[in-house]
mmCIF file with all atom_site columns, C-alpha atoms in Angstrom:
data_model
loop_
_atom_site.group_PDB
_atom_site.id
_atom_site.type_symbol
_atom_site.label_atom_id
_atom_site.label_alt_id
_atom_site.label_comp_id
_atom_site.label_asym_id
_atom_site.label_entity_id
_atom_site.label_seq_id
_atom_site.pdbx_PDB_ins_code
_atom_site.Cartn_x
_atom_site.Cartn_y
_atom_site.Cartn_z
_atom_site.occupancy
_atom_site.B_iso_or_equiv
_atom_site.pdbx_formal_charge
_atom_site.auth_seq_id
_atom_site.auth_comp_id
_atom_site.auth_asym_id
_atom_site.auth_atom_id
_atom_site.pdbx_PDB_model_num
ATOM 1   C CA . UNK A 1 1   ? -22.921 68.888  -23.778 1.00 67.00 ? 1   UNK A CA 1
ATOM 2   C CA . UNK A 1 2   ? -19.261 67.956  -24.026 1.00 73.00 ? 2   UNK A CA 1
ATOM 3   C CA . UNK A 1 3   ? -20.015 65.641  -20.632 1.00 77.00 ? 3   UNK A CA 1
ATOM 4   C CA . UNK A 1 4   ? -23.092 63.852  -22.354 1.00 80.00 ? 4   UNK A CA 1
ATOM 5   C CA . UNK A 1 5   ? -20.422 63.370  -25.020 1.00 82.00 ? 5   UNK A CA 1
ATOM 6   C CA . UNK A 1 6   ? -17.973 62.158  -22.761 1.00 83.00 ? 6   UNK A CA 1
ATOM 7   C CA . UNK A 1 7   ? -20.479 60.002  -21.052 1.00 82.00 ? 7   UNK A CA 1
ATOM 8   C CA . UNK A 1 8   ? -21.619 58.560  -24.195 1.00 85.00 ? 8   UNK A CA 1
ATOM 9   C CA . UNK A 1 9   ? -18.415 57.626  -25.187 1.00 83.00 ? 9   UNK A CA 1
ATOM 10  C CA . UNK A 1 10  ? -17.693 55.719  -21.911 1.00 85.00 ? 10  UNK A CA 1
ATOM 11  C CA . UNK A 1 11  ? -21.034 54.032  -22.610 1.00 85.00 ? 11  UNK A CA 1
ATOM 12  C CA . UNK A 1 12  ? -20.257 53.080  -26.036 1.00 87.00 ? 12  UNK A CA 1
ATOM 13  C CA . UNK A 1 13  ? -16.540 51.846  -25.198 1.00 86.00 ? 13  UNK A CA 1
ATOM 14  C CA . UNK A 1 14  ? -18.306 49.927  -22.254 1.00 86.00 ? 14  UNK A CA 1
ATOM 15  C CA . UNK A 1 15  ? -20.834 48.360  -24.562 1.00 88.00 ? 15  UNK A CA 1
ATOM 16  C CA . UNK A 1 16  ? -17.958 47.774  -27.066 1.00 87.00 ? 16  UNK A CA 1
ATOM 17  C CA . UNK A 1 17  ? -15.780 46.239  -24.159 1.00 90.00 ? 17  UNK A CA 1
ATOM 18  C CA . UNK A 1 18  ? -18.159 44.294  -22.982 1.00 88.00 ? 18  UNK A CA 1
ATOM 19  C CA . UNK A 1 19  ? -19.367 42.702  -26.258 1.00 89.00 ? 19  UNK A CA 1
ATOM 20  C CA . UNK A 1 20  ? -15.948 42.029  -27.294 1.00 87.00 ? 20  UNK A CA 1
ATOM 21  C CA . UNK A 1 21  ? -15.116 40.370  -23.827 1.00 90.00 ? 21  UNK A CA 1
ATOM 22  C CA . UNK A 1 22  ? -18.486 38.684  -24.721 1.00 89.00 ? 22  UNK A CA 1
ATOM 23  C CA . UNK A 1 23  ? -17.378 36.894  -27.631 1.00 90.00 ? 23  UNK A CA 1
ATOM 24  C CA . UNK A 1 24  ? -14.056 35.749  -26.685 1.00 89.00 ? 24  UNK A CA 1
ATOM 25  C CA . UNK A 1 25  ? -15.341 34.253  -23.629 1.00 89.00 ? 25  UNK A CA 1
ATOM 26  C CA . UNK A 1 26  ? -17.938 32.335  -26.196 1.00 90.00 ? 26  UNK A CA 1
ATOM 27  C CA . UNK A 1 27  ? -14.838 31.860  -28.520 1.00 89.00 ? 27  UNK A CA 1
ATOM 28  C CA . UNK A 1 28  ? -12.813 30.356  -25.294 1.00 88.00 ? 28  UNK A CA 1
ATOM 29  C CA . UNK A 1 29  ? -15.979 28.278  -24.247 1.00 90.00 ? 29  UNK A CA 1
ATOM 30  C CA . UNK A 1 30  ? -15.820 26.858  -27.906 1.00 92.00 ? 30  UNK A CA 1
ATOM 31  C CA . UNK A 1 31  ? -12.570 26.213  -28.041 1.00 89.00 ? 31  UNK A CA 1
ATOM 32  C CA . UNK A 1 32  ? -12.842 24.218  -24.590 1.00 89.00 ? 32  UNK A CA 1
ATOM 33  C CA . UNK A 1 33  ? -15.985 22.408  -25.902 1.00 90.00 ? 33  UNK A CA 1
ATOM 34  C CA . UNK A 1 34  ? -14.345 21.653  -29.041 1.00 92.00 ? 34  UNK A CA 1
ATOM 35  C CA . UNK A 1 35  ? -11.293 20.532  -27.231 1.00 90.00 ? 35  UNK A CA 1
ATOM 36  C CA . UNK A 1 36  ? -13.108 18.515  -25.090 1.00 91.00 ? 36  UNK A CA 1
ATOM 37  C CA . UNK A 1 37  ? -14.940 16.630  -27.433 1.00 91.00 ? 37  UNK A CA 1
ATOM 38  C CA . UNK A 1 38  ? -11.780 15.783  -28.854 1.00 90.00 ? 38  UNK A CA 1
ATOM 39  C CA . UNK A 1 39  ? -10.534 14.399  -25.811 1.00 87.00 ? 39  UNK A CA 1
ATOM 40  C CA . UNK A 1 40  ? -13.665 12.358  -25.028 1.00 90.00 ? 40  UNK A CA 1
ATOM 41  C CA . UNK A 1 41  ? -13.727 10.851  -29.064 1.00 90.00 ? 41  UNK A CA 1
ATOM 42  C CA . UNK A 1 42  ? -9.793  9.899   -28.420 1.00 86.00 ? 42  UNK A CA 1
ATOM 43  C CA . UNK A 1 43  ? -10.669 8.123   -25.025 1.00 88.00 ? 43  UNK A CA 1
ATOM 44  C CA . UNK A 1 44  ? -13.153 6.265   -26.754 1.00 89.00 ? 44  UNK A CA 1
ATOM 45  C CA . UNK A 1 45  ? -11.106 5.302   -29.909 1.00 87.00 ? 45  UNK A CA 1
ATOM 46  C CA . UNK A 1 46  ? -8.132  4.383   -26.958 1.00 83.00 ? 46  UNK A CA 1
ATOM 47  C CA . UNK A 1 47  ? -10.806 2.461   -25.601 1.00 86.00 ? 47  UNK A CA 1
ATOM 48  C CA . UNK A 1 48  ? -11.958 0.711   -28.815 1.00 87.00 ? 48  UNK A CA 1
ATOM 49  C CA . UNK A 1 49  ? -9.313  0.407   -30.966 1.00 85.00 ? 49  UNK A CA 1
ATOM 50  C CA . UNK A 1 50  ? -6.261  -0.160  -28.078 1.00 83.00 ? 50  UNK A CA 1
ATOM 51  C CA . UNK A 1 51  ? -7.859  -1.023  -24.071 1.00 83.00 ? 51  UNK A CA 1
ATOM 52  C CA . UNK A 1 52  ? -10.527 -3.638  -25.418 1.00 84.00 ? 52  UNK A CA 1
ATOM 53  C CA . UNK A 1 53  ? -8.323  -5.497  -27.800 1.00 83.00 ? 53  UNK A CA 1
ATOM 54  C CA . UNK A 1 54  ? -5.832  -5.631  -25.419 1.00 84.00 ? 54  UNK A CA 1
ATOM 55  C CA . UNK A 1 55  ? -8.179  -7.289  -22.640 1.00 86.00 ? 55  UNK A CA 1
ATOM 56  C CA . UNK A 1 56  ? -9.437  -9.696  -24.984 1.00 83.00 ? 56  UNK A CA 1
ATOM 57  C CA . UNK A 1 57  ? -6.062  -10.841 -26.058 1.00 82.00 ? 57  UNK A CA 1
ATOM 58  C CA . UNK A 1 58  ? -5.294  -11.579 -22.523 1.00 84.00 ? 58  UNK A CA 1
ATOM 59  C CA . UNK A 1 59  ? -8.713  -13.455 -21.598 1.00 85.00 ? 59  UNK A CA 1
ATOM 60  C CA . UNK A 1 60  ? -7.874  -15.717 -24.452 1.00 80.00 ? 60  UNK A CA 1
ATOM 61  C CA . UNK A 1 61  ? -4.060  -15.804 -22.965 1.00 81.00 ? 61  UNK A CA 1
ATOM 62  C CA . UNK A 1 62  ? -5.420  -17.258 -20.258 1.00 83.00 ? 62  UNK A CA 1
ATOM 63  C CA . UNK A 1 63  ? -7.968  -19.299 -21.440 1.00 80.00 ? 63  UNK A CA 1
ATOM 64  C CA . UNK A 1 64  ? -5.229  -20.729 -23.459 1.00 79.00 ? 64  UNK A CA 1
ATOM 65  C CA . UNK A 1 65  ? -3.026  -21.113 -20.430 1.00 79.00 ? 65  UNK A CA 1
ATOM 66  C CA . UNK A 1 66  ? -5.798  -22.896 -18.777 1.00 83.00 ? 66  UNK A CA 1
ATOM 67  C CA . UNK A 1 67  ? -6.007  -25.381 -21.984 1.00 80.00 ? 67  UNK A CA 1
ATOM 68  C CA . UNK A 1 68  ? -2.166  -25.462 -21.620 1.00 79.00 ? 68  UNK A CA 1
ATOM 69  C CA . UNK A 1 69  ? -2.815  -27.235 -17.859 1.00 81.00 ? 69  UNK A CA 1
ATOM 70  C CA . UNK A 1 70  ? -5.594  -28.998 -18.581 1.00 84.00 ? 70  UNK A CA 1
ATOM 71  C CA . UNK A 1 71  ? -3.806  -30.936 -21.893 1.00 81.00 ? 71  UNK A CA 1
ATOM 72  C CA . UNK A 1 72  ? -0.802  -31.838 -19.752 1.00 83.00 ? 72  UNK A CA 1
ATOM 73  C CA . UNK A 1 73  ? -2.629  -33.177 -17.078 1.00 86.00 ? 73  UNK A CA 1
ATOM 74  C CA . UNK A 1 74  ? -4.412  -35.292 -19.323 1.00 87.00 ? 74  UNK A CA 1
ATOM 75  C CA . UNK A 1 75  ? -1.204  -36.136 -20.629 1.00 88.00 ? 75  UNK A CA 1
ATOM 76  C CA . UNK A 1 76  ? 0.531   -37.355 -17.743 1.00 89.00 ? 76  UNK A CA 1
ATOM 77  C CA . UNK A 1 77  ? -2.332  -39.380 -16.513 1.00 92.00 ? 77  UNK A CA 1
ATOM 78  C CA . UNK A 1 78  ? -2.399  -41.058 -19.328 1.00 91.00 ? 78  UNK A CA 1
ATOM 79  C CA . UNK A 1 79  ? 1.099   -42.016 -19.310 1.00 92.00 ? 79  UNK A CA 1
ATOM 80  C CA . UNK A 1 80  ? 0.984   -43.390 -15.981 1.00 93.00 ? 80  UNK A CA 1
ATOM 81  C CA . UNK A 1 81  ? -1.812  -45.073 -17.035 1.00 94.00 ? 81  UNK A CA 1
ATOM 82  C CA . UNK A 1 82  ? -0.004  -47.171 -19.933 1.00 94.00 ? 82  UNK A CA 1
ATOM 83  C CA . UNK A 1 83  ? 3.138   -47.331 -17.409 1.00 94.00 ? 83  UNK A CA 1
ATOM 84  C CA . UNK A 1 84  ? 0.434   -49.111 -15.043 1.00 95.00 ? 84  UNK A CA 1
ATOM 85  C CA . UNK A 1 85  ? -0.557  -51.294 -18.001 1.00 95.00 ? 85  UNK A CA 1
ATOM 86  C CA . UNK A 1 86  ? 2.862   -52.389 -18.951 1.00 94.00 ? 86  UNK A CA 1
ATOM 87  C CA . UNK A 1 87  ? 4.196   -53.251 -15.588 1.00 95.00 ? 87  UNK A CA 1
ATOM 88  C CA . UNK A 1 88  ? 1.401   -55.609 -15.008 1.00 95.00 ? 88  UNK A CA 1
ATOM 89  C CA . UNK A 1 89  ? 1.787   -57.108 -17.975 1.00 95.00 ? 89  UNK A CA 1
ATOM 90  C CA . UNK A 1 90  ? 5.617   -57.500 -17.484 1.00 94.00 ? 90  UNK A CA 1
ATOM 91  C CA . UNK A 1 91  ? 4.948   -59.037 -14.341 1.00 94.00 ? 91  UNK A CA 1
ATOM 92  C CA . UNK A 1 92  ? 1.373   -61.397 -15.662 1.00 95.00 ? 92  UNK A CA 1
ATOM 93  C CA . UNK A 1 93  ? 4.511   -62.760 -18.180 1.00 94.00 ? 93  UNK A CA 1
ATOM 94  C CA . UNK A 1 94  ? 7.014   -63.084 -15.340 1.00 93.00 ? 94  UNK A CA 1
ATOM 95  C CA . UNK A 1 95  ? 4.507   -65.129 -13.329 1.00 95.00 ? 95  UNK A CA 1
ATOM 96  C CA . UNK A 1 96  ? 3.928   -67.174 -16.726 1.00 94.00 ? 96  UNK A CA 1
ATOM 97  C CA . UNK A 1 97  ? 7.506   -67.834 -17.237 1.00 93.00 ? 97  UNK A CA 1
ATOM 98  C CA . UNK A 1 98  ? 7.965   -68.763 -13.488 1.00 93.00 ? 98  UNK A CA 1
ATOM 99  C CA . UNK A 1 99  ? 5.394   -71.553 -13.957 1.00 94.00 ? 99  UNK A CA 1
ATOM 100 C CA . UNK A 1 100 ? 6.601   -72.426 -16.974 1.00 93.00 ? 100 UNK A CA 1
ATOM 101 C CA . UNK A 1 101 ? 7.391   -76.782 -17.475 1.00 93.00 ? 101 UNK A CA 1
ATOM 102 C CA . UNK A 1 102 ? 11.018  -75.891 -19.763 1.00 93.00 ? 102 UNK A CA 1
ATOM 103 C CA . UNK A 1 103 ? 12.685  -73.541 -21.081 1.00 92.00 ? 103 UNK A CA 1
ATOM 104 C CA . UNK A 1 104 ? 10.549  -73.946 -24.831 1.00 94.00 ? 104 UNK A CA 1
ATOM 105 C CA . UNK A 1 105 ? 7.918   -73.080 -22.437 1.00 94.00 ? 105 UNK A CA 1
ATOM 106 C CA . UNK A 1 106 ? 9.904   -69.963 -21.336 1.00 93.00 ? 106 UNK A CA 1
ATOM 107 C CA . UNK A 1 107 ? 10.710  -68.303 -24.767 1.00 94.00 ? 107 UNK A CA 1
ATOM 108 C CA . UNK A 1 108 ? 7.414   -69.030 -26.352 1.00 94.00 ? 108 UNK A CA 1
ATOM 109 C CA . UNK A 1 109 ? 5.965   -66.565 -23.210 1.00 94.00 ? 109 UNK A CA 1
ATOM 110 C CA . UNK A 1 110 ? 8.664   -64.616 -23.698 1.00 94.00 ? 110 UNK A CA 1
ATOM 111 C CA . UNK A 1 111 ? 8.052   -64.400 -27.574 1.00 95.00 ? 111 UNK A CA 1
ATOM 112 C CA . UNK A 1 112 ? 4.387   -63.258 -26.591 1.00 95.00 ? 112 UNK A CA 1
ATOM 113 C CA . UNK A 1 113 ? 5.361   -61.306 -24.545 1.00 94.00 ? 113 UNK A CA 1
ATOM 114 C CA . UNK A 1 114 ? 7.682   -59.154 -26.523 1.00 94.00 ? 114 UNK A CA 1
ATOM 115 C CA . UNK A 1 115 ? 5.168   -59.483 -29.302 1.00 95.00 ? 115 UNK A CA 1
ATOM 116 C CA . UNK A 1 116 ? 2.480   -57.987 -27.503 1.00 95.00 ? 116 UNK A CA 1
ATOM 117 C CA . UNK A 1 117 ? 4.818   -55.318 -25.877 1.00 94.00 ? 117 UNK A CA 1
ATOM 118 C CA . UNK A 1 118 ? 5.752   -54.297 -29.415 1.00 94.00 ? 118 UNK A CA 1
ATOM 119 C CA . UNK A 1 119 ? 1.652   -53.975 -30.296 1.00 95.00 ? 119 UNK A CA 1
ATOM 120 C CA . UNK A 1 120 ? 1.103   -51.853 -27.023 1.00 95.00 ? 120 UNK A CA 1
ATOM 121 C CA . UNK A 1 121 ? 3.597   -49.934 -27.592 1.00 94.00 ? 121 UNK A CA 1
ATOM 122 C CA . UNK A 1 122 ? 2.736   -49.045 -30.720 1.00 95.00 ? 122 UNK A CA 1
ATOM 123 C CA . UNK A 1 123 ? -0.637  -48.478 -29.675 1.00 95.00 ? 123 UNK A CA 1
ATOM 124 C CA . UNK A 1 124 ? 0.410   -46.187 -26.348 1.00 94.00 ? 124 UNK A CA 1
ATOM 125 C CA . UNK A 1 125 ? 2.502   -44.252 -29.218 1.00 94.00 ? 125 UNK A CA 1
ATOM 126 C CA . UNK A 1 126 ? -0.745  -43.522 -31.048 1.00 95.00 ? 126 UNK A CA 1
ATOM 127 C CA . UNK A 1 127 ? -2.759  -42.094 -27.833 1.00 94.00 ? 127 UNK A CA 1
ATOM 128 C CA . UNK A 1 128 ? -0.173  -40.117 -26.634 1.00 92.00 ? 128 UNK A CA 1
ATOM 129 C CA . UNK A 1 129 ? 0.243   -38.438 -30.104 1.00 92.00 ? 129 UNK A CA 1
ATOM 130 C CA . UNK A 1 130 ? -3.649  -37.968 -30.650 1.00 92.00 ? 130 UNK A CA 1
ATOM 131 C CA . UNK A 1 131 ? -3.912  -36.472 -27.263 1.00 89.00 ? 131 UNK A CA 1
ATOM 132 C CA . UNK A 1 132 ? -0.610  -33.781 -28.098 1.00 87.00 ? 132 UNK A CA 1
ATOM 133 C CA . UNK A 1 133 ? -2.462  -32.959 -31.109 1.00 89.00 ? 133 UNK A CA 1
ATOM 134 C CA . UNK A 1 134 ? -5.708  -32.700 -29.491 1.00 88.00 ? 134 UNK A CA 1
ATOM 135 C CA . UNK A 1 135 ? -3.908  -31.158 -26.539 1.00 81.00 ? 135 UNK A CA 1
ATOM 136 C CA . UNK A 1 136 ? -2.139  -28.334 -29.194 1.00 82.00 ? 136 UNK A CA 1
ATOM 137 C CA . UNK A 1 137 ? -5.444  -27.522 -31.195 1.00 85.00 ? 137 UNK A CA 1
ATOM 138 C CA . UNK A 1 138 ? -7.303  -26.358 -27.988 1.00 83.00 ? 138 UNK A CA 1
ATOM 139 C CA . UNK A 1 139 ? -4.535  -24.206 -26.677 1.00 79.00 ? 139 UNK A CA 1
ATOM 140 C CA . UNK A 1 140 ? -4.526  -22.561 -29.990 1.00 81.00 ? 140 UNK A CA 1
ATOM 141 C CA . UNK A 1 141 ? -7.783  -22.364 -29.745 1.00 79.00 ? 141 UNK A CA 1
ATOM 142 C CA . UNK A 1 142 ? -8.603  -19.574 -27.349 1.00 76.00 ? 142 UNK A CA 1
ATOM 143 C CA . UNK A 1 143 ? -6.262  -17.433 -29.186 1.00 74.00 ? 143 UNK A CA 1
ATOM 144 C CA . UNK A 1 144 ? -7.864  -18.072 -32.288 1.00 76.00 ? 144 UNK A CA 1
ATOM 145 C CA . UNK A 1 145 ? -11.393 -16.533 -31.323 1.00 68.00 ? 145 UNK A CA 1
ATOM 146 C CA . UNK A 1 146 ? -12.023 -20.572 -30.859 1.00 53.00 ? 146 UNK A CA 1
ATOM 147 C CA . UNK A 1 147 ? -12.043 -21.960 -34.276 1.00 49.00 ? 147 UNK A CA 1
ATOM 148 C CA . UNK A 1 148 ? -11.021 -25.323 -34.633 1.00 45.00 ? 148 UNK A CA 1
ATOM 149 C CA . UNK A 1 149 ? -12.497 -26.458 -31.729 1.00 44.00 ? 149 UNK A CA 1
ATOM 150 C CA . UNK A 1 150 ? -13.134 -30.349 -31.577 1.00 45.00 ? 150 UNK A CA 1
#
């Protein structure tokens, strides 16, 4: 009897061992799944709240970078343009003033001349400062989300 006892014993310390084992491999599996979960909602908050951001910020960096190149090449050709304007015109008044009959004849073209100059110039002053401000409100743009577009 004392061996069925004994045996019994073993079987319910066994059973008891095991079912204890049991749970705290179902606690630790928990715990990992828990844990894991955790992890994966971080990564995606990271992702949402930090990675995306970021990349959008610097698509719109670059976007504005490329407005940035665009405006001063605009820029620039348009200066040469007016250069290319006002050199002929210097020389149209030079040719004028070389054919001129006396020197009346000379300062009246000269007179024009300056006259017009003064007009152009005024004028050349005016494009150049539409296109910088046109030129500034689309590299702000991009980094804006593109408002004020136009």
């Amino acid at each position: 009897m004392m061996a069925d006892e004994t045996n019994e014993n073993i079987d319910h310390a066994a059973n008891a061992t095991r079912s204890a084992t049991d749970r705290a491999a179902n606690a630790a599996k928990e715990a990992a799944d828990r844990m894991r979960a955790g992890a994966e909602q971080a990564r995606g908050a990271f992702q949402e709240n930090v990675v995306a951001p970021a990349m959008r910020a610097g698509e719109a960096m670059k976007a504005s970078g490329q407005k940035v190149a665009e405006g001063g090449a605009n820029i620039g050709v348009k200066m040469i343009d007016q250069a290319e304007q006002n050199a002929r015109e210097a020389f149209n008044a030079m040719r004028e003033a070389a054919a001129a009959k006396d020197l009346s004849d000379v300062m009246r073209i000269q007179g024009d001349y300056l006259r017009e100059q003064g007009t152009r110039s005024m004028t050349q002053a005016k494009e150049i400062g539409d296109l910088i401000m046109q030129f500034g409100r689309d590299a702000v743009a991009p980094l804006r989300g593109g408002q004020g577009e136009g």
